[in-house]
GROMACS .gro file of C-alpha atoms in nm:
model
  246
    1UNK     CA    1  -1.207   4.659   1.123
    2UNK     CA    2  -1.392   4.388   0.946
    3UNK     CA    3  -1.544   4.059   1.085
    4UNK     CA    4  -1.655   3.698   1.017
    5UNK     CA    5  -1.886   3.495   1.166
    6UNK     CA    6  -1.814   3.573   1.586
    7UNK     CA    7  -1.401   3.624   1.443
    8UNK     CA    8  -1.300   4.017   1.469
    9UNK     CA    9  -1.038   4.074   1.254
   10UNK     CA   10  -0.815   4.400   1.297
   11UNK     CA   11  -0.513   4.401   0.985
   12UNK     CA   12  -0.408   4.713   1.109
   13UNK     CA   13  -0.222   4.607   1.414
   14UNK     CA   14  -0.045   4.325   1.179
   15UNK     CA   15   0.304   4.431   1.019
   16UNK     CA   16   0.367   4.492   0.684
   17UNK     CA   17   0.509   4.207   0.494
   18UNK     CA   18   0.847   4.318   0.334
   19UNK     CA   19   0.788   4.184  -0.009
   20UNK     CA   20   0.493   4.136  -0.261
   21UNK     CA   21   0.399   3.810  -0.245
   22UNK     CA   22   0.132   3.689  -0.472
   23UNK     CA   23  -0.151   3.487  -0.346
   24UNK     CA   24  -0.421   3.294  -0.540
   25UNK     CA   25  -0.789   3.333  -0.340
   26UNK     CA   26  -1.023   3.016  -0.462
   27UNK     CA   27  -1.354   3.084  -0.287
   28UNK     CA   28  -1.670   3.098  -0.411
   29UNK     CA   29  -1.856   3.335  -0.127
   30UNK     CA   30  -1.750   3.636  -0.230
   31UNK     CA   31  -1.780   3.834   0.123
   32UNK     CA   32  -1.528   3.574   0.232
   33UNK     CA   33  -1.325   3.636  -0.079
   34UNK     CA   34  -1.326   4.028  -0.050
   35UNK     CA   35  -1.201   3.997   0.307
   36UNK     CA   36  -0.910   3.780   0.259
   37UNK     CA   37  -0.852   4.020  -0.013
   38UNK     CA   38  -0.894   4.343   0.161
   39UNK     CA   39  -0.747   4.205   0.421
   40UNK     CA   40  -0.405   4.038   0.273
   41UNK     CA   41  -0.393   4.329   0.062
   42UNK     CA   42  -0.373   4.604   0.313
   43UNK     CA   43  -0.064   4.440   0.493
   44UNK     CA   44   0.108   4.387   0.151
   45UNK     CA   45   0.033   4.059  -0.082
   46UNK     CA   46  -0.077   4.106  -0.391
   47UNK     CA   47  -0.361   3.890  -0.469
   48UNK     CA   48  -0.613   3.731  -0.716
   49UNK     CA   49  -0.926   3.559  -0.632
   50UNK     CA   50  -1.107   3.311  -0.828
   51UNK     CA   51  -1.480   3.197  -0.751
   52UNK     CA   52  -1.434   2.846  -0.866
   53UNK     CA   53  -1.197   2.615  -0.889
   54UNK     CA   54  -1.176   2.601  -1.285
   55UNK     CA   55  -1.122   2.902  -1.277
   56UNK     CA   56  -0.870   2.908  -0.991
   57UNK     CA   57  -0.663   2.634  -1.181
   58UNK     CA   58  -0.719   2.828  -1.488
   59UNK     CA   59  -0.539   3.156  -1.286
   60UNK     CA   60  -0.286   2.870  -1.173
   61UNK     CA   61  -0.146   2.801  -1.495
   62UNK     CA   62  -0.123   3.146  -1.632
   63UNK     CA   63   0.025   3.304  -1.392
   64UNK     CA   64   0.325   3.300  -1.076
   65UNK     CA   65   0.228   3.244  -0.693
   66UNK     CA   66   0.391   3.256  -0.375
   67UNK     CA   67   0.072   3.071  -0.208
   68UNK     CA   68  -0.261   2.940  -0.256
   69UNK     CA   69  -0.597   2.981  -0.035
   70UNK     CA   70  -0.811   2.764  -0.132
   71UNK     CA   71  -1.216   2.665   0.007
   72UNK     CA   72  -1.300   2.265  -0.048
   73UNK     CA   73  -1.629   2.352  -0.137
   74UNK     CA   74  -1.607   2.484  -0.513
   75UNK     CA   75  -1.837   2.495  -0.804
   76UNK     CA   76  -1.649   2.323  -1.083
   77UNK     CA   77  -1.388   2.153  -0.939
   78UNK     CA   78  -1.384   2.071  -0.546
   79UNK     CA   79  -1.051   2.205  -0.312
   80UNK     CA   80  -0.897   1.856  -0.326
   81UNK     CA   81  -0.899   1.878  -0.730
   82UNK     CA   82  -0.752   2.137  -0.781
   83UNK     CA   83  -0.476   2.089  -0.519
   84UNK     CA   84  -0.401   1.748  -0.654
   85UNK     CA   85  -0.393   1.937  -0.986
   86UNK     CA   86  -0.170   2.227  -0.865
   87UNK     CA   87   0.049   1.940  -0.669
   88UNK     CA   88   0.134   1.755  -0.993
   89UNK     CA   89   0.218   2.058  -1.183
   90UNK     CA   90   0.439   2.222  -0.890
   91UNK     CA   91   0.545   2.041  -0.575
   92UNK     CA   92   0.659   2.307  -0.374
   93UNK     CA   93   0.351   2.568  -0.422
   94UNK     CA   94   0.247   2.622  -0.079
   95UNK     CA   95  -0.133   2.563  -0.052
   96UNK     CA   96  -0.337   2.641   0.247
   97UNK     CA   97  -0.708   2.513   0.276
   98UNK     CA   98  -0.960   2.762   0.468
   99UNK     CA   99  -1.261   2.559   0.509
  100UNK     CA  100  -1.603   2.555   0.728
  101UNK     CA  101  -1.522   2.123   0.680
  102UNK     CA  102  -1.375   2.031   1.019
  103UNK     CA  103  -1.343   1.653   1.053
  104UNK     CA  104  -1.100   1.482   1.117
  105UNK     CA  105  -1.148   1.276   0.787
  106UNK     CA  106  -1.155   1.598   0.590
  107UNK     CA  107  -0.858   1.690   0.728
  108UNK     CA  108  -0.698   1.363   0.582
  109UNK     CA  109  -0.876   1.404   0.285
  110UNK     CA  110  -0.691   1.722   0.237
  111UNK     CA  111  -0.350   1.633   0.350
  112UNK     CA  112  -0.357   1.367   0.084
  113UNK     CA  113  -0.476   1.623  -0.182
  114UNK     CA  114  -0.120   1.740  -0.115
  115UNK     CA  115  -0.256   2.047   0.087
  116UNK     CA  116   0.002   2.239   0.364
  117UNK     CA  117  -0.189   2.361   0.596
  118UNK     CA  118  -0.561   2.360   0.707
  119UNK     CA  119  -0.787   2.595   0.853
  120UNK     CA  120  -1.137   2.594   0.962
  121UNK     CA  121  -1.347   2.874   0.910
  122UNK     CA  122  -1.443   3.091   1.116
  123UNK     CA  123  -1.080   3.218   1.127
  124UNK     CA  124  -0.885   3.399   1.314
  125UNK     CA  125  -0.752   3.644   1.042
  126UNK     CA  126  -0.404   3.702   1.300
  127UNK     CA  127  -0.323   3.269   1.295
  128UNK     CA  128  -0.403   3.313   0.937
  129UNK     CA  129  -0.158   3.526   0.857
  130UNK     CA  130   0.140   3.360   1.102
  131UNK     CA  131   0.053   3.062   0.856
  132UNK     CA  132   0.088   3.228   0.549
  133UNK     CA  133   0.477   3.355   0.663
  134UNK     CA  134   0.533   2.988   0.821
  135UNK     CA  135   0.484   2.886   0.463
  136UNK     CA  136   0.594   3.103   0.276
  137UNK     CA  137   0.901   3.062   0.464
  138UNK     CA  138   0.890   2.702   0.436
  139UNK     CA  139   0.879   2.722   0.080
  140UNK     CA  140   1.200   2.948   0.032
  141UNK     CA  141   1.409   2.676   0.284
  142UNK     CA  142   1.260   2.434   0.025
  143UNK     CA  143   1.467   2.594  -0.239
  144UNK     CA  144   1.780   2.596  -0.034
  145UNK     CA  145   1.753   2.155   0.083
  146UNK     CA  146   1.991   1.960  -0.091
  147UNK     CA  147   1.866   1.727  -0.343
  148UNK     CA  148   1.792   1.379  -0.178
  149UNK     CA  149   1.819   1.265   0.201
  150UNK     CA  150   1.966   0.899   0.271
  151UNK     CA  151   1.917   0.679   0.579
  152UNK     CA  152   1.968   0.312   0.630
  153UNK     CA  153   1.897   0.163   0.311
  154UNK     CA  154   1.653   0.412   0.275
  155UNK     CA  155   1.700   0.704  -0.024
  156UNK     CA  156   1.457   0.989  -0.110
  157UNK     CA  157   1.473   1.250  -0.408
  158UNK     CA  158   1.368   1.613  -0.297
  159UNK     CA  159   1.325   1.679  -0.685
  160UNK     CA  160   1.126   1.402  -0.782
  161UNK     CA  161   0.958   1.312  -0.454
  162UNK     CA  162   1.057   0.937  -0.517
  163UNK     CA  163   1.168   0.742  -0.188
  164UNK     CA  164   1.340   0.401  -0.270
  165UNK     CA  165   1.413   0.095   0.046
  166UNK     CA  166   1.654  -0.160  -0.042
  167UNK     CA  167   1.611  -0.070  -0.422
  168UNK     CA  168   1.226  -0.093  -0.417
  169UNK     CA  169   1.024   0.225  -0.481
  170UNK     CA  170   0.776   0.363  -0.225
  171UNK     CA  171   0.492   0.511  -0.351
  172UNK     CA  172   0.396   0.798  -0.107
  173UNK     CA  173   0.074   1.084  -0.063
  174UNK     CA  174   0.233   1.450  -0.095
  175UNK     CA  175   0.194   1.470   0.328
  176UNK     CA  176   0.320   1.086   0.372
  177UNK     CA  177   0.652   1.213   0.185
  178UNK     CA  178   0.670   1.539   0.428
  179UNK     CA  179   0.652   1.316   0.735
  180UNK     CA  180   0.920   1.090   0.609
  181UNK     CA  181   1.132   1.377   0.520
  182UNK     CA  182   1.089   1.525   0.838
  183UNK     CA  183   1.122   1.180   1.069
  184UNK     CA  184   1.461   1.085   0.796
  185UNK     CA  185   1.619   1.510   0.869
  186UNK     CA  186   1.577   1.402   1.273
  187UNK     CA  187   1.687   1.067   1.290
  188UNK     CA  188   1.777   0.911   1.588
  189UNK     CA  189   1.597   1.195   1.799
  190UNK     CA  190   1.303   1.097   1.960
  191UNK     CA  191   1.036   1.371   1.800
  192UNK     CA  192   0.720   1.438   2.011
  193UNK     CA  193   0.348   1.487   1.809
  194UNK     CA  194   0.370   1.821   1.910
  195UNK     CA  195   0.683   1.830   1.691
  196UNK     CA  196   0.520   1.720   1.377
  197UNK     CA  197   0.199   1.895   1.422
  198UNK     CA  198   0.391   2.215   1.415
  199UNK     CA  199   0.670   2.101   1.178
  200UNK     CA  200   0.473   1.914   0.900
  201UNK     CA  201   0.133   2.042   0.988
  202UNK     CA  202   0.235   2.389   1.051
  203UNK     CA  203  -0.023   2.352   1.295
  204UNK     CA  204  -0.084   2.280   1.697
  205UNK     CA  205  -0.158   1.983   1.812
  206UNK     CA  206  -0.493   1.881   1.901
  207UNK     CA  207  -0.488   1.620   2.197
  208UNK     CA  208  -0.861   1.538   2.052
  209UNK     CA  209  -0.766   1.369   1.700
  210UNK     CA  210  -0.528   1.095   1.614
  211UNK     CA  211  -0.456   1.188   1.228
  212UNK     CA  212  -0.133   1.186   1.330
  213UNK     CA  213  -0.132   0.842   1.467
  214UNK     CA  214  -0.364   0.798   1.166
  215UNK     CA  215  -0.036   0.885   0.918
  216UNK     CA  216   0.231   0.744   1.137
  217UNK     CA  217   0.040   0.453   1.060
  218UNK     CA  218   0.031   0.471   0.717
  219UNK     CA  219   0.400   0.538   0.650
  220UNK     CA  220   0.489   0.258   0.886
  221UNK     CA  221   0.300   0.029   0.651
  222UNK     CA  222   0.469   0.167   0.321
  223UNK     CA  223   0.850   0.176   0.494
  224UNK     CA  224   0.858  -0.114   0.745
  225UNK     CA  225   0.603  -0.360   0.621
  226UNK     CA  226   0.800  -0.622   0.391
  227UNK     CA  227   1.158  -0.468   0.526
  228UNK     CA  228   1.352  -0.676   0.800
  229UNK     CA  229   1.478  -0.412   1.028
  230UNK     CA  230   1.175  -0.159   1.155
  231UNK     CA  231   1.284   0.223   1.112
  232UNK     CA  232   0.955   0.369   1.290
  233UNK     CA  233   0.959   0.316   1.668
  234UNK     CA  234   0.670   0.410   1.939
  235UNK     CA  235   0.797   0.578   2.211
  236UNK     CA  236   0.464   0.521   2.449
  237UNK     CA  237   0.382   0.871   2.595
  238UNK     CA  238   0.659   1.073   2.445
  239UNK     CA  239   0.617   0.999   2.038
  240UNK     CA  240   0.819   0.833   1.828
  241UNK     CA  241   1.154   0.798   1.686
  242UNK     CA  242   1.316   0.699   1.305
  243UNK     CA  243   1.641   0.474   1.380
  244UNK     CA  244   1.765   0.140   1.290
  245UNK     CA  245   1.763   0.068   1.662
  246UNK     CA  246   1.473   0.060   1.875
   0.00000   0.00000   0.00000
């Protein structure tokens, strides 16, 4: 039984995973890092901490992970460096930032880093680990998707992460290109923000912030704006809807 902050944390009740992930640990206060150690550890990752983000990206490049866990807050190189630098190396490493920043805007900041998921310390060491399977999960099903999606005029490589309208190439941010995917997989469904919180987020909604307005906004920009028929449709007080008719 081990705690942080006013969080109790208890990894014996928690299963044991069924196969040895590894997991990279990029935090540079080490009590935090030898709990999220200790604590993956003794339900059955493997893992290796770094204490600063050269260092973690260092680890990165020299060896195979299932997942990162990574702290903004780094000597050397911030959280949002090194996932940009882990995201143009390998697009489908699941990264998951555990962070005492809480804003809204640092939330963005790490969604466009290419980051997963996002957690605010103190944590809950049970949610933690439900996120950790979500995307590890996540990543296999990755593996498995076909190789581009089409809708409308619209065309998007899995591989590459290009998206192409009409011919024209989008330029998207790593969690811009996961909304599209997921909005392009449910066309014509009418998908709820409680949907893409917990399906591109991997996390619950919060009634409190607008990020996802905030990126619904943003991708409506890049894939309508300039385009003659509108694919992104506001459904007022249900969500919103991907469809070439409103």
């Amino acid at each position: 039984m081990f705690t942080y902050g006013l969080t109790r944390y208890d990894c014996k009740i928690l299963p044991i995973v069924s196969q040895m992930e590894n997991i990279l640990i990029v935090e540079d206060e080490k009590r935090v890092a030898d709990l999220l150690k200790a604590g993956l550890e003794e339900i059955g990752y493997n893992t290796v901490v770094a204490y600063d983000g050269i260092m973690g990206l260092r680890l990165f490049q020299s060896n195979d992970f299932d997942l990162v866990i990574s702290d903004i807050v780094l000597p050397g190189i911030d959280g949002f460096e090194l996932c940009r630098e882990i995201r143009s190396r390998n697009r489908n490493l699941p990264v998951l930032m555990l962070t005492a920043l809480g804003s809204t805007d640092d939330k963005l900041d790490g969604f466009d880093s290419g980051a997963d998921d996002y957690m605010v310390k103190p944590f809950d060491f049970r949610e933690l680990h439900a996120r950790i399977k979500v995307l590890l999960r996540r990543a296999v099903q990755k593996e498995d998707r076909c190789d581009s999606l089409a809708y409308a005029d619209i065309v998007i490589d899995m591989n590459k992460h290009n998206v192409c309208r009409g011919g024209v190439d989008i330029k998207l941010t790593p969690k811009e290109f996961k909304l599209l995917v997921f909005m392009v997989e449910n066309a014509e469904k009418v998908i709820s923000r409680i949907d893409i919180a917990e399906k591109v987020w991997n996390t619950h909604f919060d009634t409190g912030t607008n990020f996802i307005d905030v990126y619904i906004n943003y991708l409506r920009k890049k894939i309508d704006k300039g385009f003659g028929k509108k694919l992104i449709h506001t459904k007022p007080g249900i969500g919103f809807i991907f469809t070439t008719e409103p």
